[in-house]
CSV table of N, CA and C in Angstrom, one decimal:
chain,number,residue,atom,x,y,z
A,299,MET,N,57.8,57.9,160.9
A,299,MET,CA,58.8,58.1,161.9
A,299,MET,C,59.5,58.8,161.8
A,300,THR,N,60.0,59.1,162.7
A,300,THR,CA,61.1,60.3,162.6
A,300,THR,C,62.5,60.2,163.2
A,301,ILE,N,63.4,60.0,162.9
A,301,ILE,CA,64.5,59.6,163.4
A,301,ILE,C,65.5,60.4,163.4
A,302,GLU,N,66.4,61.0,164.8
A,302,GLU,CA,67.6,61.9,164.8
A,302,GLU,C,68.3,61.3,164.9
A,303,LEU,N,69.7,61.7,163.9
A,303,LEU,CA,71.1,61.4,164.2
A,303,LEU,C,71.9,62.4,164.1
A,304,THR,N,73.0,62.1,164.5
A,304,THR,CA,73.7,62.7,164.8
A,304,THR,C,74.6,62.7,163.7
A,305,VAL,N,75.4,63.7,162.6
A,305,VAL,CA,75.8,63.7,162.0
A,305,VAL,C,77.3,64.5,161.8
A,306,SER,N,78.5,63.8,161.4
A,306,SER,CA,80.1,64.2,161.8
A,306,SER,C,80.4,64.5,160.4
A,307,GLY,N,81.5,65.4,159.8
A,307,GLY,CA,82.1,65.2,158.6
A,307,GLY,C,81.9,66.1,157.9
A,308,MET,N,81.3,67.1,158.7
A,308,MET,CA,80.0,68.3,157.8
A,308,MET,C,81.1,69.2,158.0
A,309,SER,N,81.4,70.1,157.0
A,309,SER,CA,82.5,71.2,157.6
A,309,SER,C,82.0,72.4,156.9
A,310,CYS,N,81.0,72.7,156.2
A,310,CYS,CA,80.4,74.1,156.2
A,310,CYS,C,78.7,73.8,155.8
A,311,GLY,N,77.8,74.9,156.4
A,311,GLY,CA,76.5,75.0,155.7
A,311,GLY,C,76.1,74.0,154.5
A,312,GLY,N,76.8,74.6,153.7
A,312,GLY,CA,76.6,74.0,152.4
A,312,GLY,C,76.6,72.3,152.1
A,313,CYS,N,77.5,71.8,153.3
A,313,CYS,CA,77.1,70.2,153.3
A,313,CYS,C,76.2,69.6,154.1
A,314,ALA,N,75.6,70.9,154.7
A,314,ALA,CA,74.5,70.3,155.5
A,314,ALA,C,72.9,70.5,153.9
A,315,ALA,N,73.6,71.6,153.7
A,315,ALA,CA,72.3,71.7,152.2
A,315,ALA,C,72.3,70.4,151.6
A,316,SER,N,73.6,70.4,150.9
A,316,SER,CA,74.3,68.8,150.2
A,316,SER,C,73.5,67.5,150.2
A,317,LEU,N,73.6,67.4,152.0
A,317,LEU,CA,72.8,66.3,152.1
A,317,LEU,C,71.6,66.0,152.8
A,318,GLN,N,70.7,67.3,153.0
A,318,GLN,CA,69.5,67.7,153.0
A,318,GLN,C,68.8,67.5,151.4
A,319,LYS,N,69.4,68.1,150.2
A,319,LYS,CA,68.9,68.0,149.2
A,319,LYS,C,68.9,66.3,148.9
A,320,ALA,N,69.8,65.6,149.1
A,320,ALA,CA,70.0,64.2,148.8
A,320,ALA,C,69.2,63.1,149.9
A,321,LEU,N,68.8,63.7,150.6
A,321,LEU,CA,68.0,62.4,151.4
A,321,LEU,C,66.8,63.0,151.2
A,322,LEU,N,66.0,64.3,150.4
A,322,LEU,CA,65.1,64.0,150.0
A,322,LEU,C,64.6,64.0,148.9
A,323,ALA,N,66.0,63.4,148.5
A,323,ALA,CA,65.5,62.9,146.5
A,323,ALA,C,65.3,61.3,147.0
A,324,GLN,N,64.6,61.0,148.1
A,324,GLN,CA,64.8,59.7,148.6
A,324,GLN,C,63.6,59.4,148.2
A,325,PRO,N,62.7,58.5,147.9
A,325,PRO,CA,61.2,58.1,147.9
A,325,PRO,C,60.4,58.2,149.4
A,326,SER,N,61.2,57.2,149.6
A,326,SER,CA,60.9,56.7,151.1
A,326,SER,C,61.1,58.1,152.2
A,327,VAL,N,61.7,59.3,152.0
A,327,VAL,CA,61.9,60.7,152.6
A,327,VAL,C,60.8,61.5,152.8
A,328,THR,N,59.7,62.0,153.7
A,328,THR,CA,58.7,62.9,153.2
A,328,THR,C,58.8,64.0,153.9
A,329,GLN,N,60.4,64.1,155.0
A,329,GLN,CA,60.7,65.4,155.6
A,329,GLN,C,62.2,65.2,155.9
A,330,ALA,N,63.1,66.0,155.8
A,330,ALA,CA,64.6,66.1,155.8
A,330,ALA,C,65.1,67.7,156.8
A,331,LYS,N,65.9,67.6,157.5
A,331,LYS,CA,66.6,68.6,158.2
A,331,LYS,C,67.7,68.3,158.7
A,332,VAL,N,68.5,68.9,157.6
A,332,VAL,CA,70.0,69.3,157.6
A,332,VAL,C,70.4,70.5,159.3
A,333,ASP,N,71.1,70.2,159.9
A,333,ASP,CA,71.6,71.8,160.8
A,333,ASP,C,73.2,71.0,160.8
A,334,PHE,N,73.6,72.2,160.3
A,334,PHE,CA,74.9,72.2,160.8
A,334,PHE,C,75.6,72.6,161.8
A,335,ASP,N,74.9,73.1,162.2
A,335,ASP,CA,75.2,74.3,163.2
A,335,ASP,C,75.0,73.6,164.8
A,336,SER,N,74.3,72.4,165.0
A,336,SER,CA,73.9,71.1,165.9
A,336,SER,C,74.4,70.1,165.4
A,337,SER,N,74.6,69.9,164.2
A,337,SER,CA,75.2,68.9,164.1
A,337,SER,C,74.2,67.6,163.7
A,338,LYS,N,73.1,68.0,163.8
A,338,LYS,CA,72.1,66.6,163.3
A,338,LYS,C,71.0,66.8,162.4
A,339,ALA,N,70.9,65.3,161.8
A,339,ALA,CA,69.8,65.5,160.9
A,339,ALA,C,68.2,64.9,161.4
A,340,VAL,N,67.5,65.4,161.0
A,340,VAL,CA,65.6,64.8,161.6
A,340,VAL,C,65.2,64.5,160.4
A,341,ILE,N,64.6,63.1,160.2
A,341,ILE,CA,64.0,62.8,158.8
A,341,ILE,C,62.8,61.8,159.1
A,342,ASP,N,61.7,62.5,158.5
A,342,ASP,CA,60.4,61.1,158.6
A,342,ASP,C,60.7,60.9,157.1
A,343,GLY,N,60.3,59.5,157.6
A,343,GLY,CA,59.9,58.5,156.4
A,343,GLY,C,60.1,57.0,156.8
A,344,GLU,N,60.1,56.4,155.8
A,344,GLU,CA,60.1,55.1,156.0
A,344,GLU,C,61.2,54.1,155.6
A,345,LEU,N,62.2,54.7,156.0
A,345,LEU,CA,63.4,54.5,155.7
A,345,LEU,C,64.1,53.5,157.4
A,346,SER,N,64.3,52.9,157.4
A,346,SER,CA,65.3,52.7,159.0
A,346,SER,C,66.2,53.4,159.4
A,347,LYS,N,66.5,53.5,160.5
A,347,LYS,CA,68.4,54.1,161.2
A,347,LYS,C,69.2,53.6,160.2
A,348,ALA,N,68.8,52.3,160.0
A,348,ALA,CA,70.6,51.8,159.7
A,348,ALA,C,70.6,52.1,158.0
A,349,GLU,N,69.1,52.0,157.3
A,349,GLU,CA,69.3,52.7,155.6
A,349,GLU,C,69.5,53.8,155.7
A,350,LEU,N,69.4,54.8,156.6
A,350,LEU,CA,69.6,56.4,156.7
A,350,LEU,C,70.9,56.2,157.0
A,351,ILE,N,71.8,55.7,157.6
A,351,ILE,CA,73.0,55.8,158.2
A,351,ILE,C,73.9,55.4,157.2
A,352,ALA,N,73.1,54.4,156.3
A,352,ALA,CA,74.2,53.9,155.4
A,352,ALA,C,73.9,54.7,154.1
A,353,LEU,N,73.0,56.0,153.6
A,353,LEU,CA,72.7,56.5,153.0
A,353,LEU,C,73.3,57.9,153.0
A,354,ILE,N,73.9,58.1,154.5
A,354,ILE,CA,74.4,59.5,154.8
A,354,ILE,C,76.1,59.3,154.6
A,355,GLU,N,76.4,57.7,154.7
A,355,GLU,CA,77.8,57.6,155.0
A,355,GLU,C,78.3,57.3,153.4
A,356,ALA,N,77.5,56.7,152.5
A,356,ALA,CA,77.5,56.6,151.2
A,356,ALA,C,78.1,58.1,150.5
A,357,LYS,N,77.6,59.0,151.4
A,357,LYS,CA,77.1,61.0,150.6
A,357,LYS,C,78.6,61.0,151.3
A,358,GLY,N,79.4,60.8,152.0
A,358,GLY,CA,80.4,60.9,152.8
A,358,GLY,C,81.1,61.4,154.2
A,359,PHE,N,80.0,61.0,155.2
A,359,PHE,CA,79.9,61.7,156.1
A,359,PHE,C,79.4,60.3,157.4
A,360,ASN,N,79.7,60.8,158.6
A,360,ASN,CA,79.4,60.0,159.0
A,360,ASN,C,78.3,60.2,160.0
A,361,ALA,N,77.2,59.1,160.6
A,361,ALA,CA,76.1,59.5,161.3
A,361,ALA,C,75.9,58.0,162.7
A,362,GLU,N,75.5,58.4,163.8
A,362,GLU,CA,74.9,57.8,164.3
A,362,GLU,C,73.9,58.0,165.4
């Protein structure tokens, strides 16, 4: 399942890279692409939208 989220709170490309790495570290995530310029995260895997939002918020960002 592919889920696209809008992520806010990223201040640089390093934030996006850090968040992408954290998402990819999850066993249930098969692919993740976080783009700072568009403030988008596209995630493939078995996690629900609510679980992904909780994970992103735990890293200090907001997602919807």
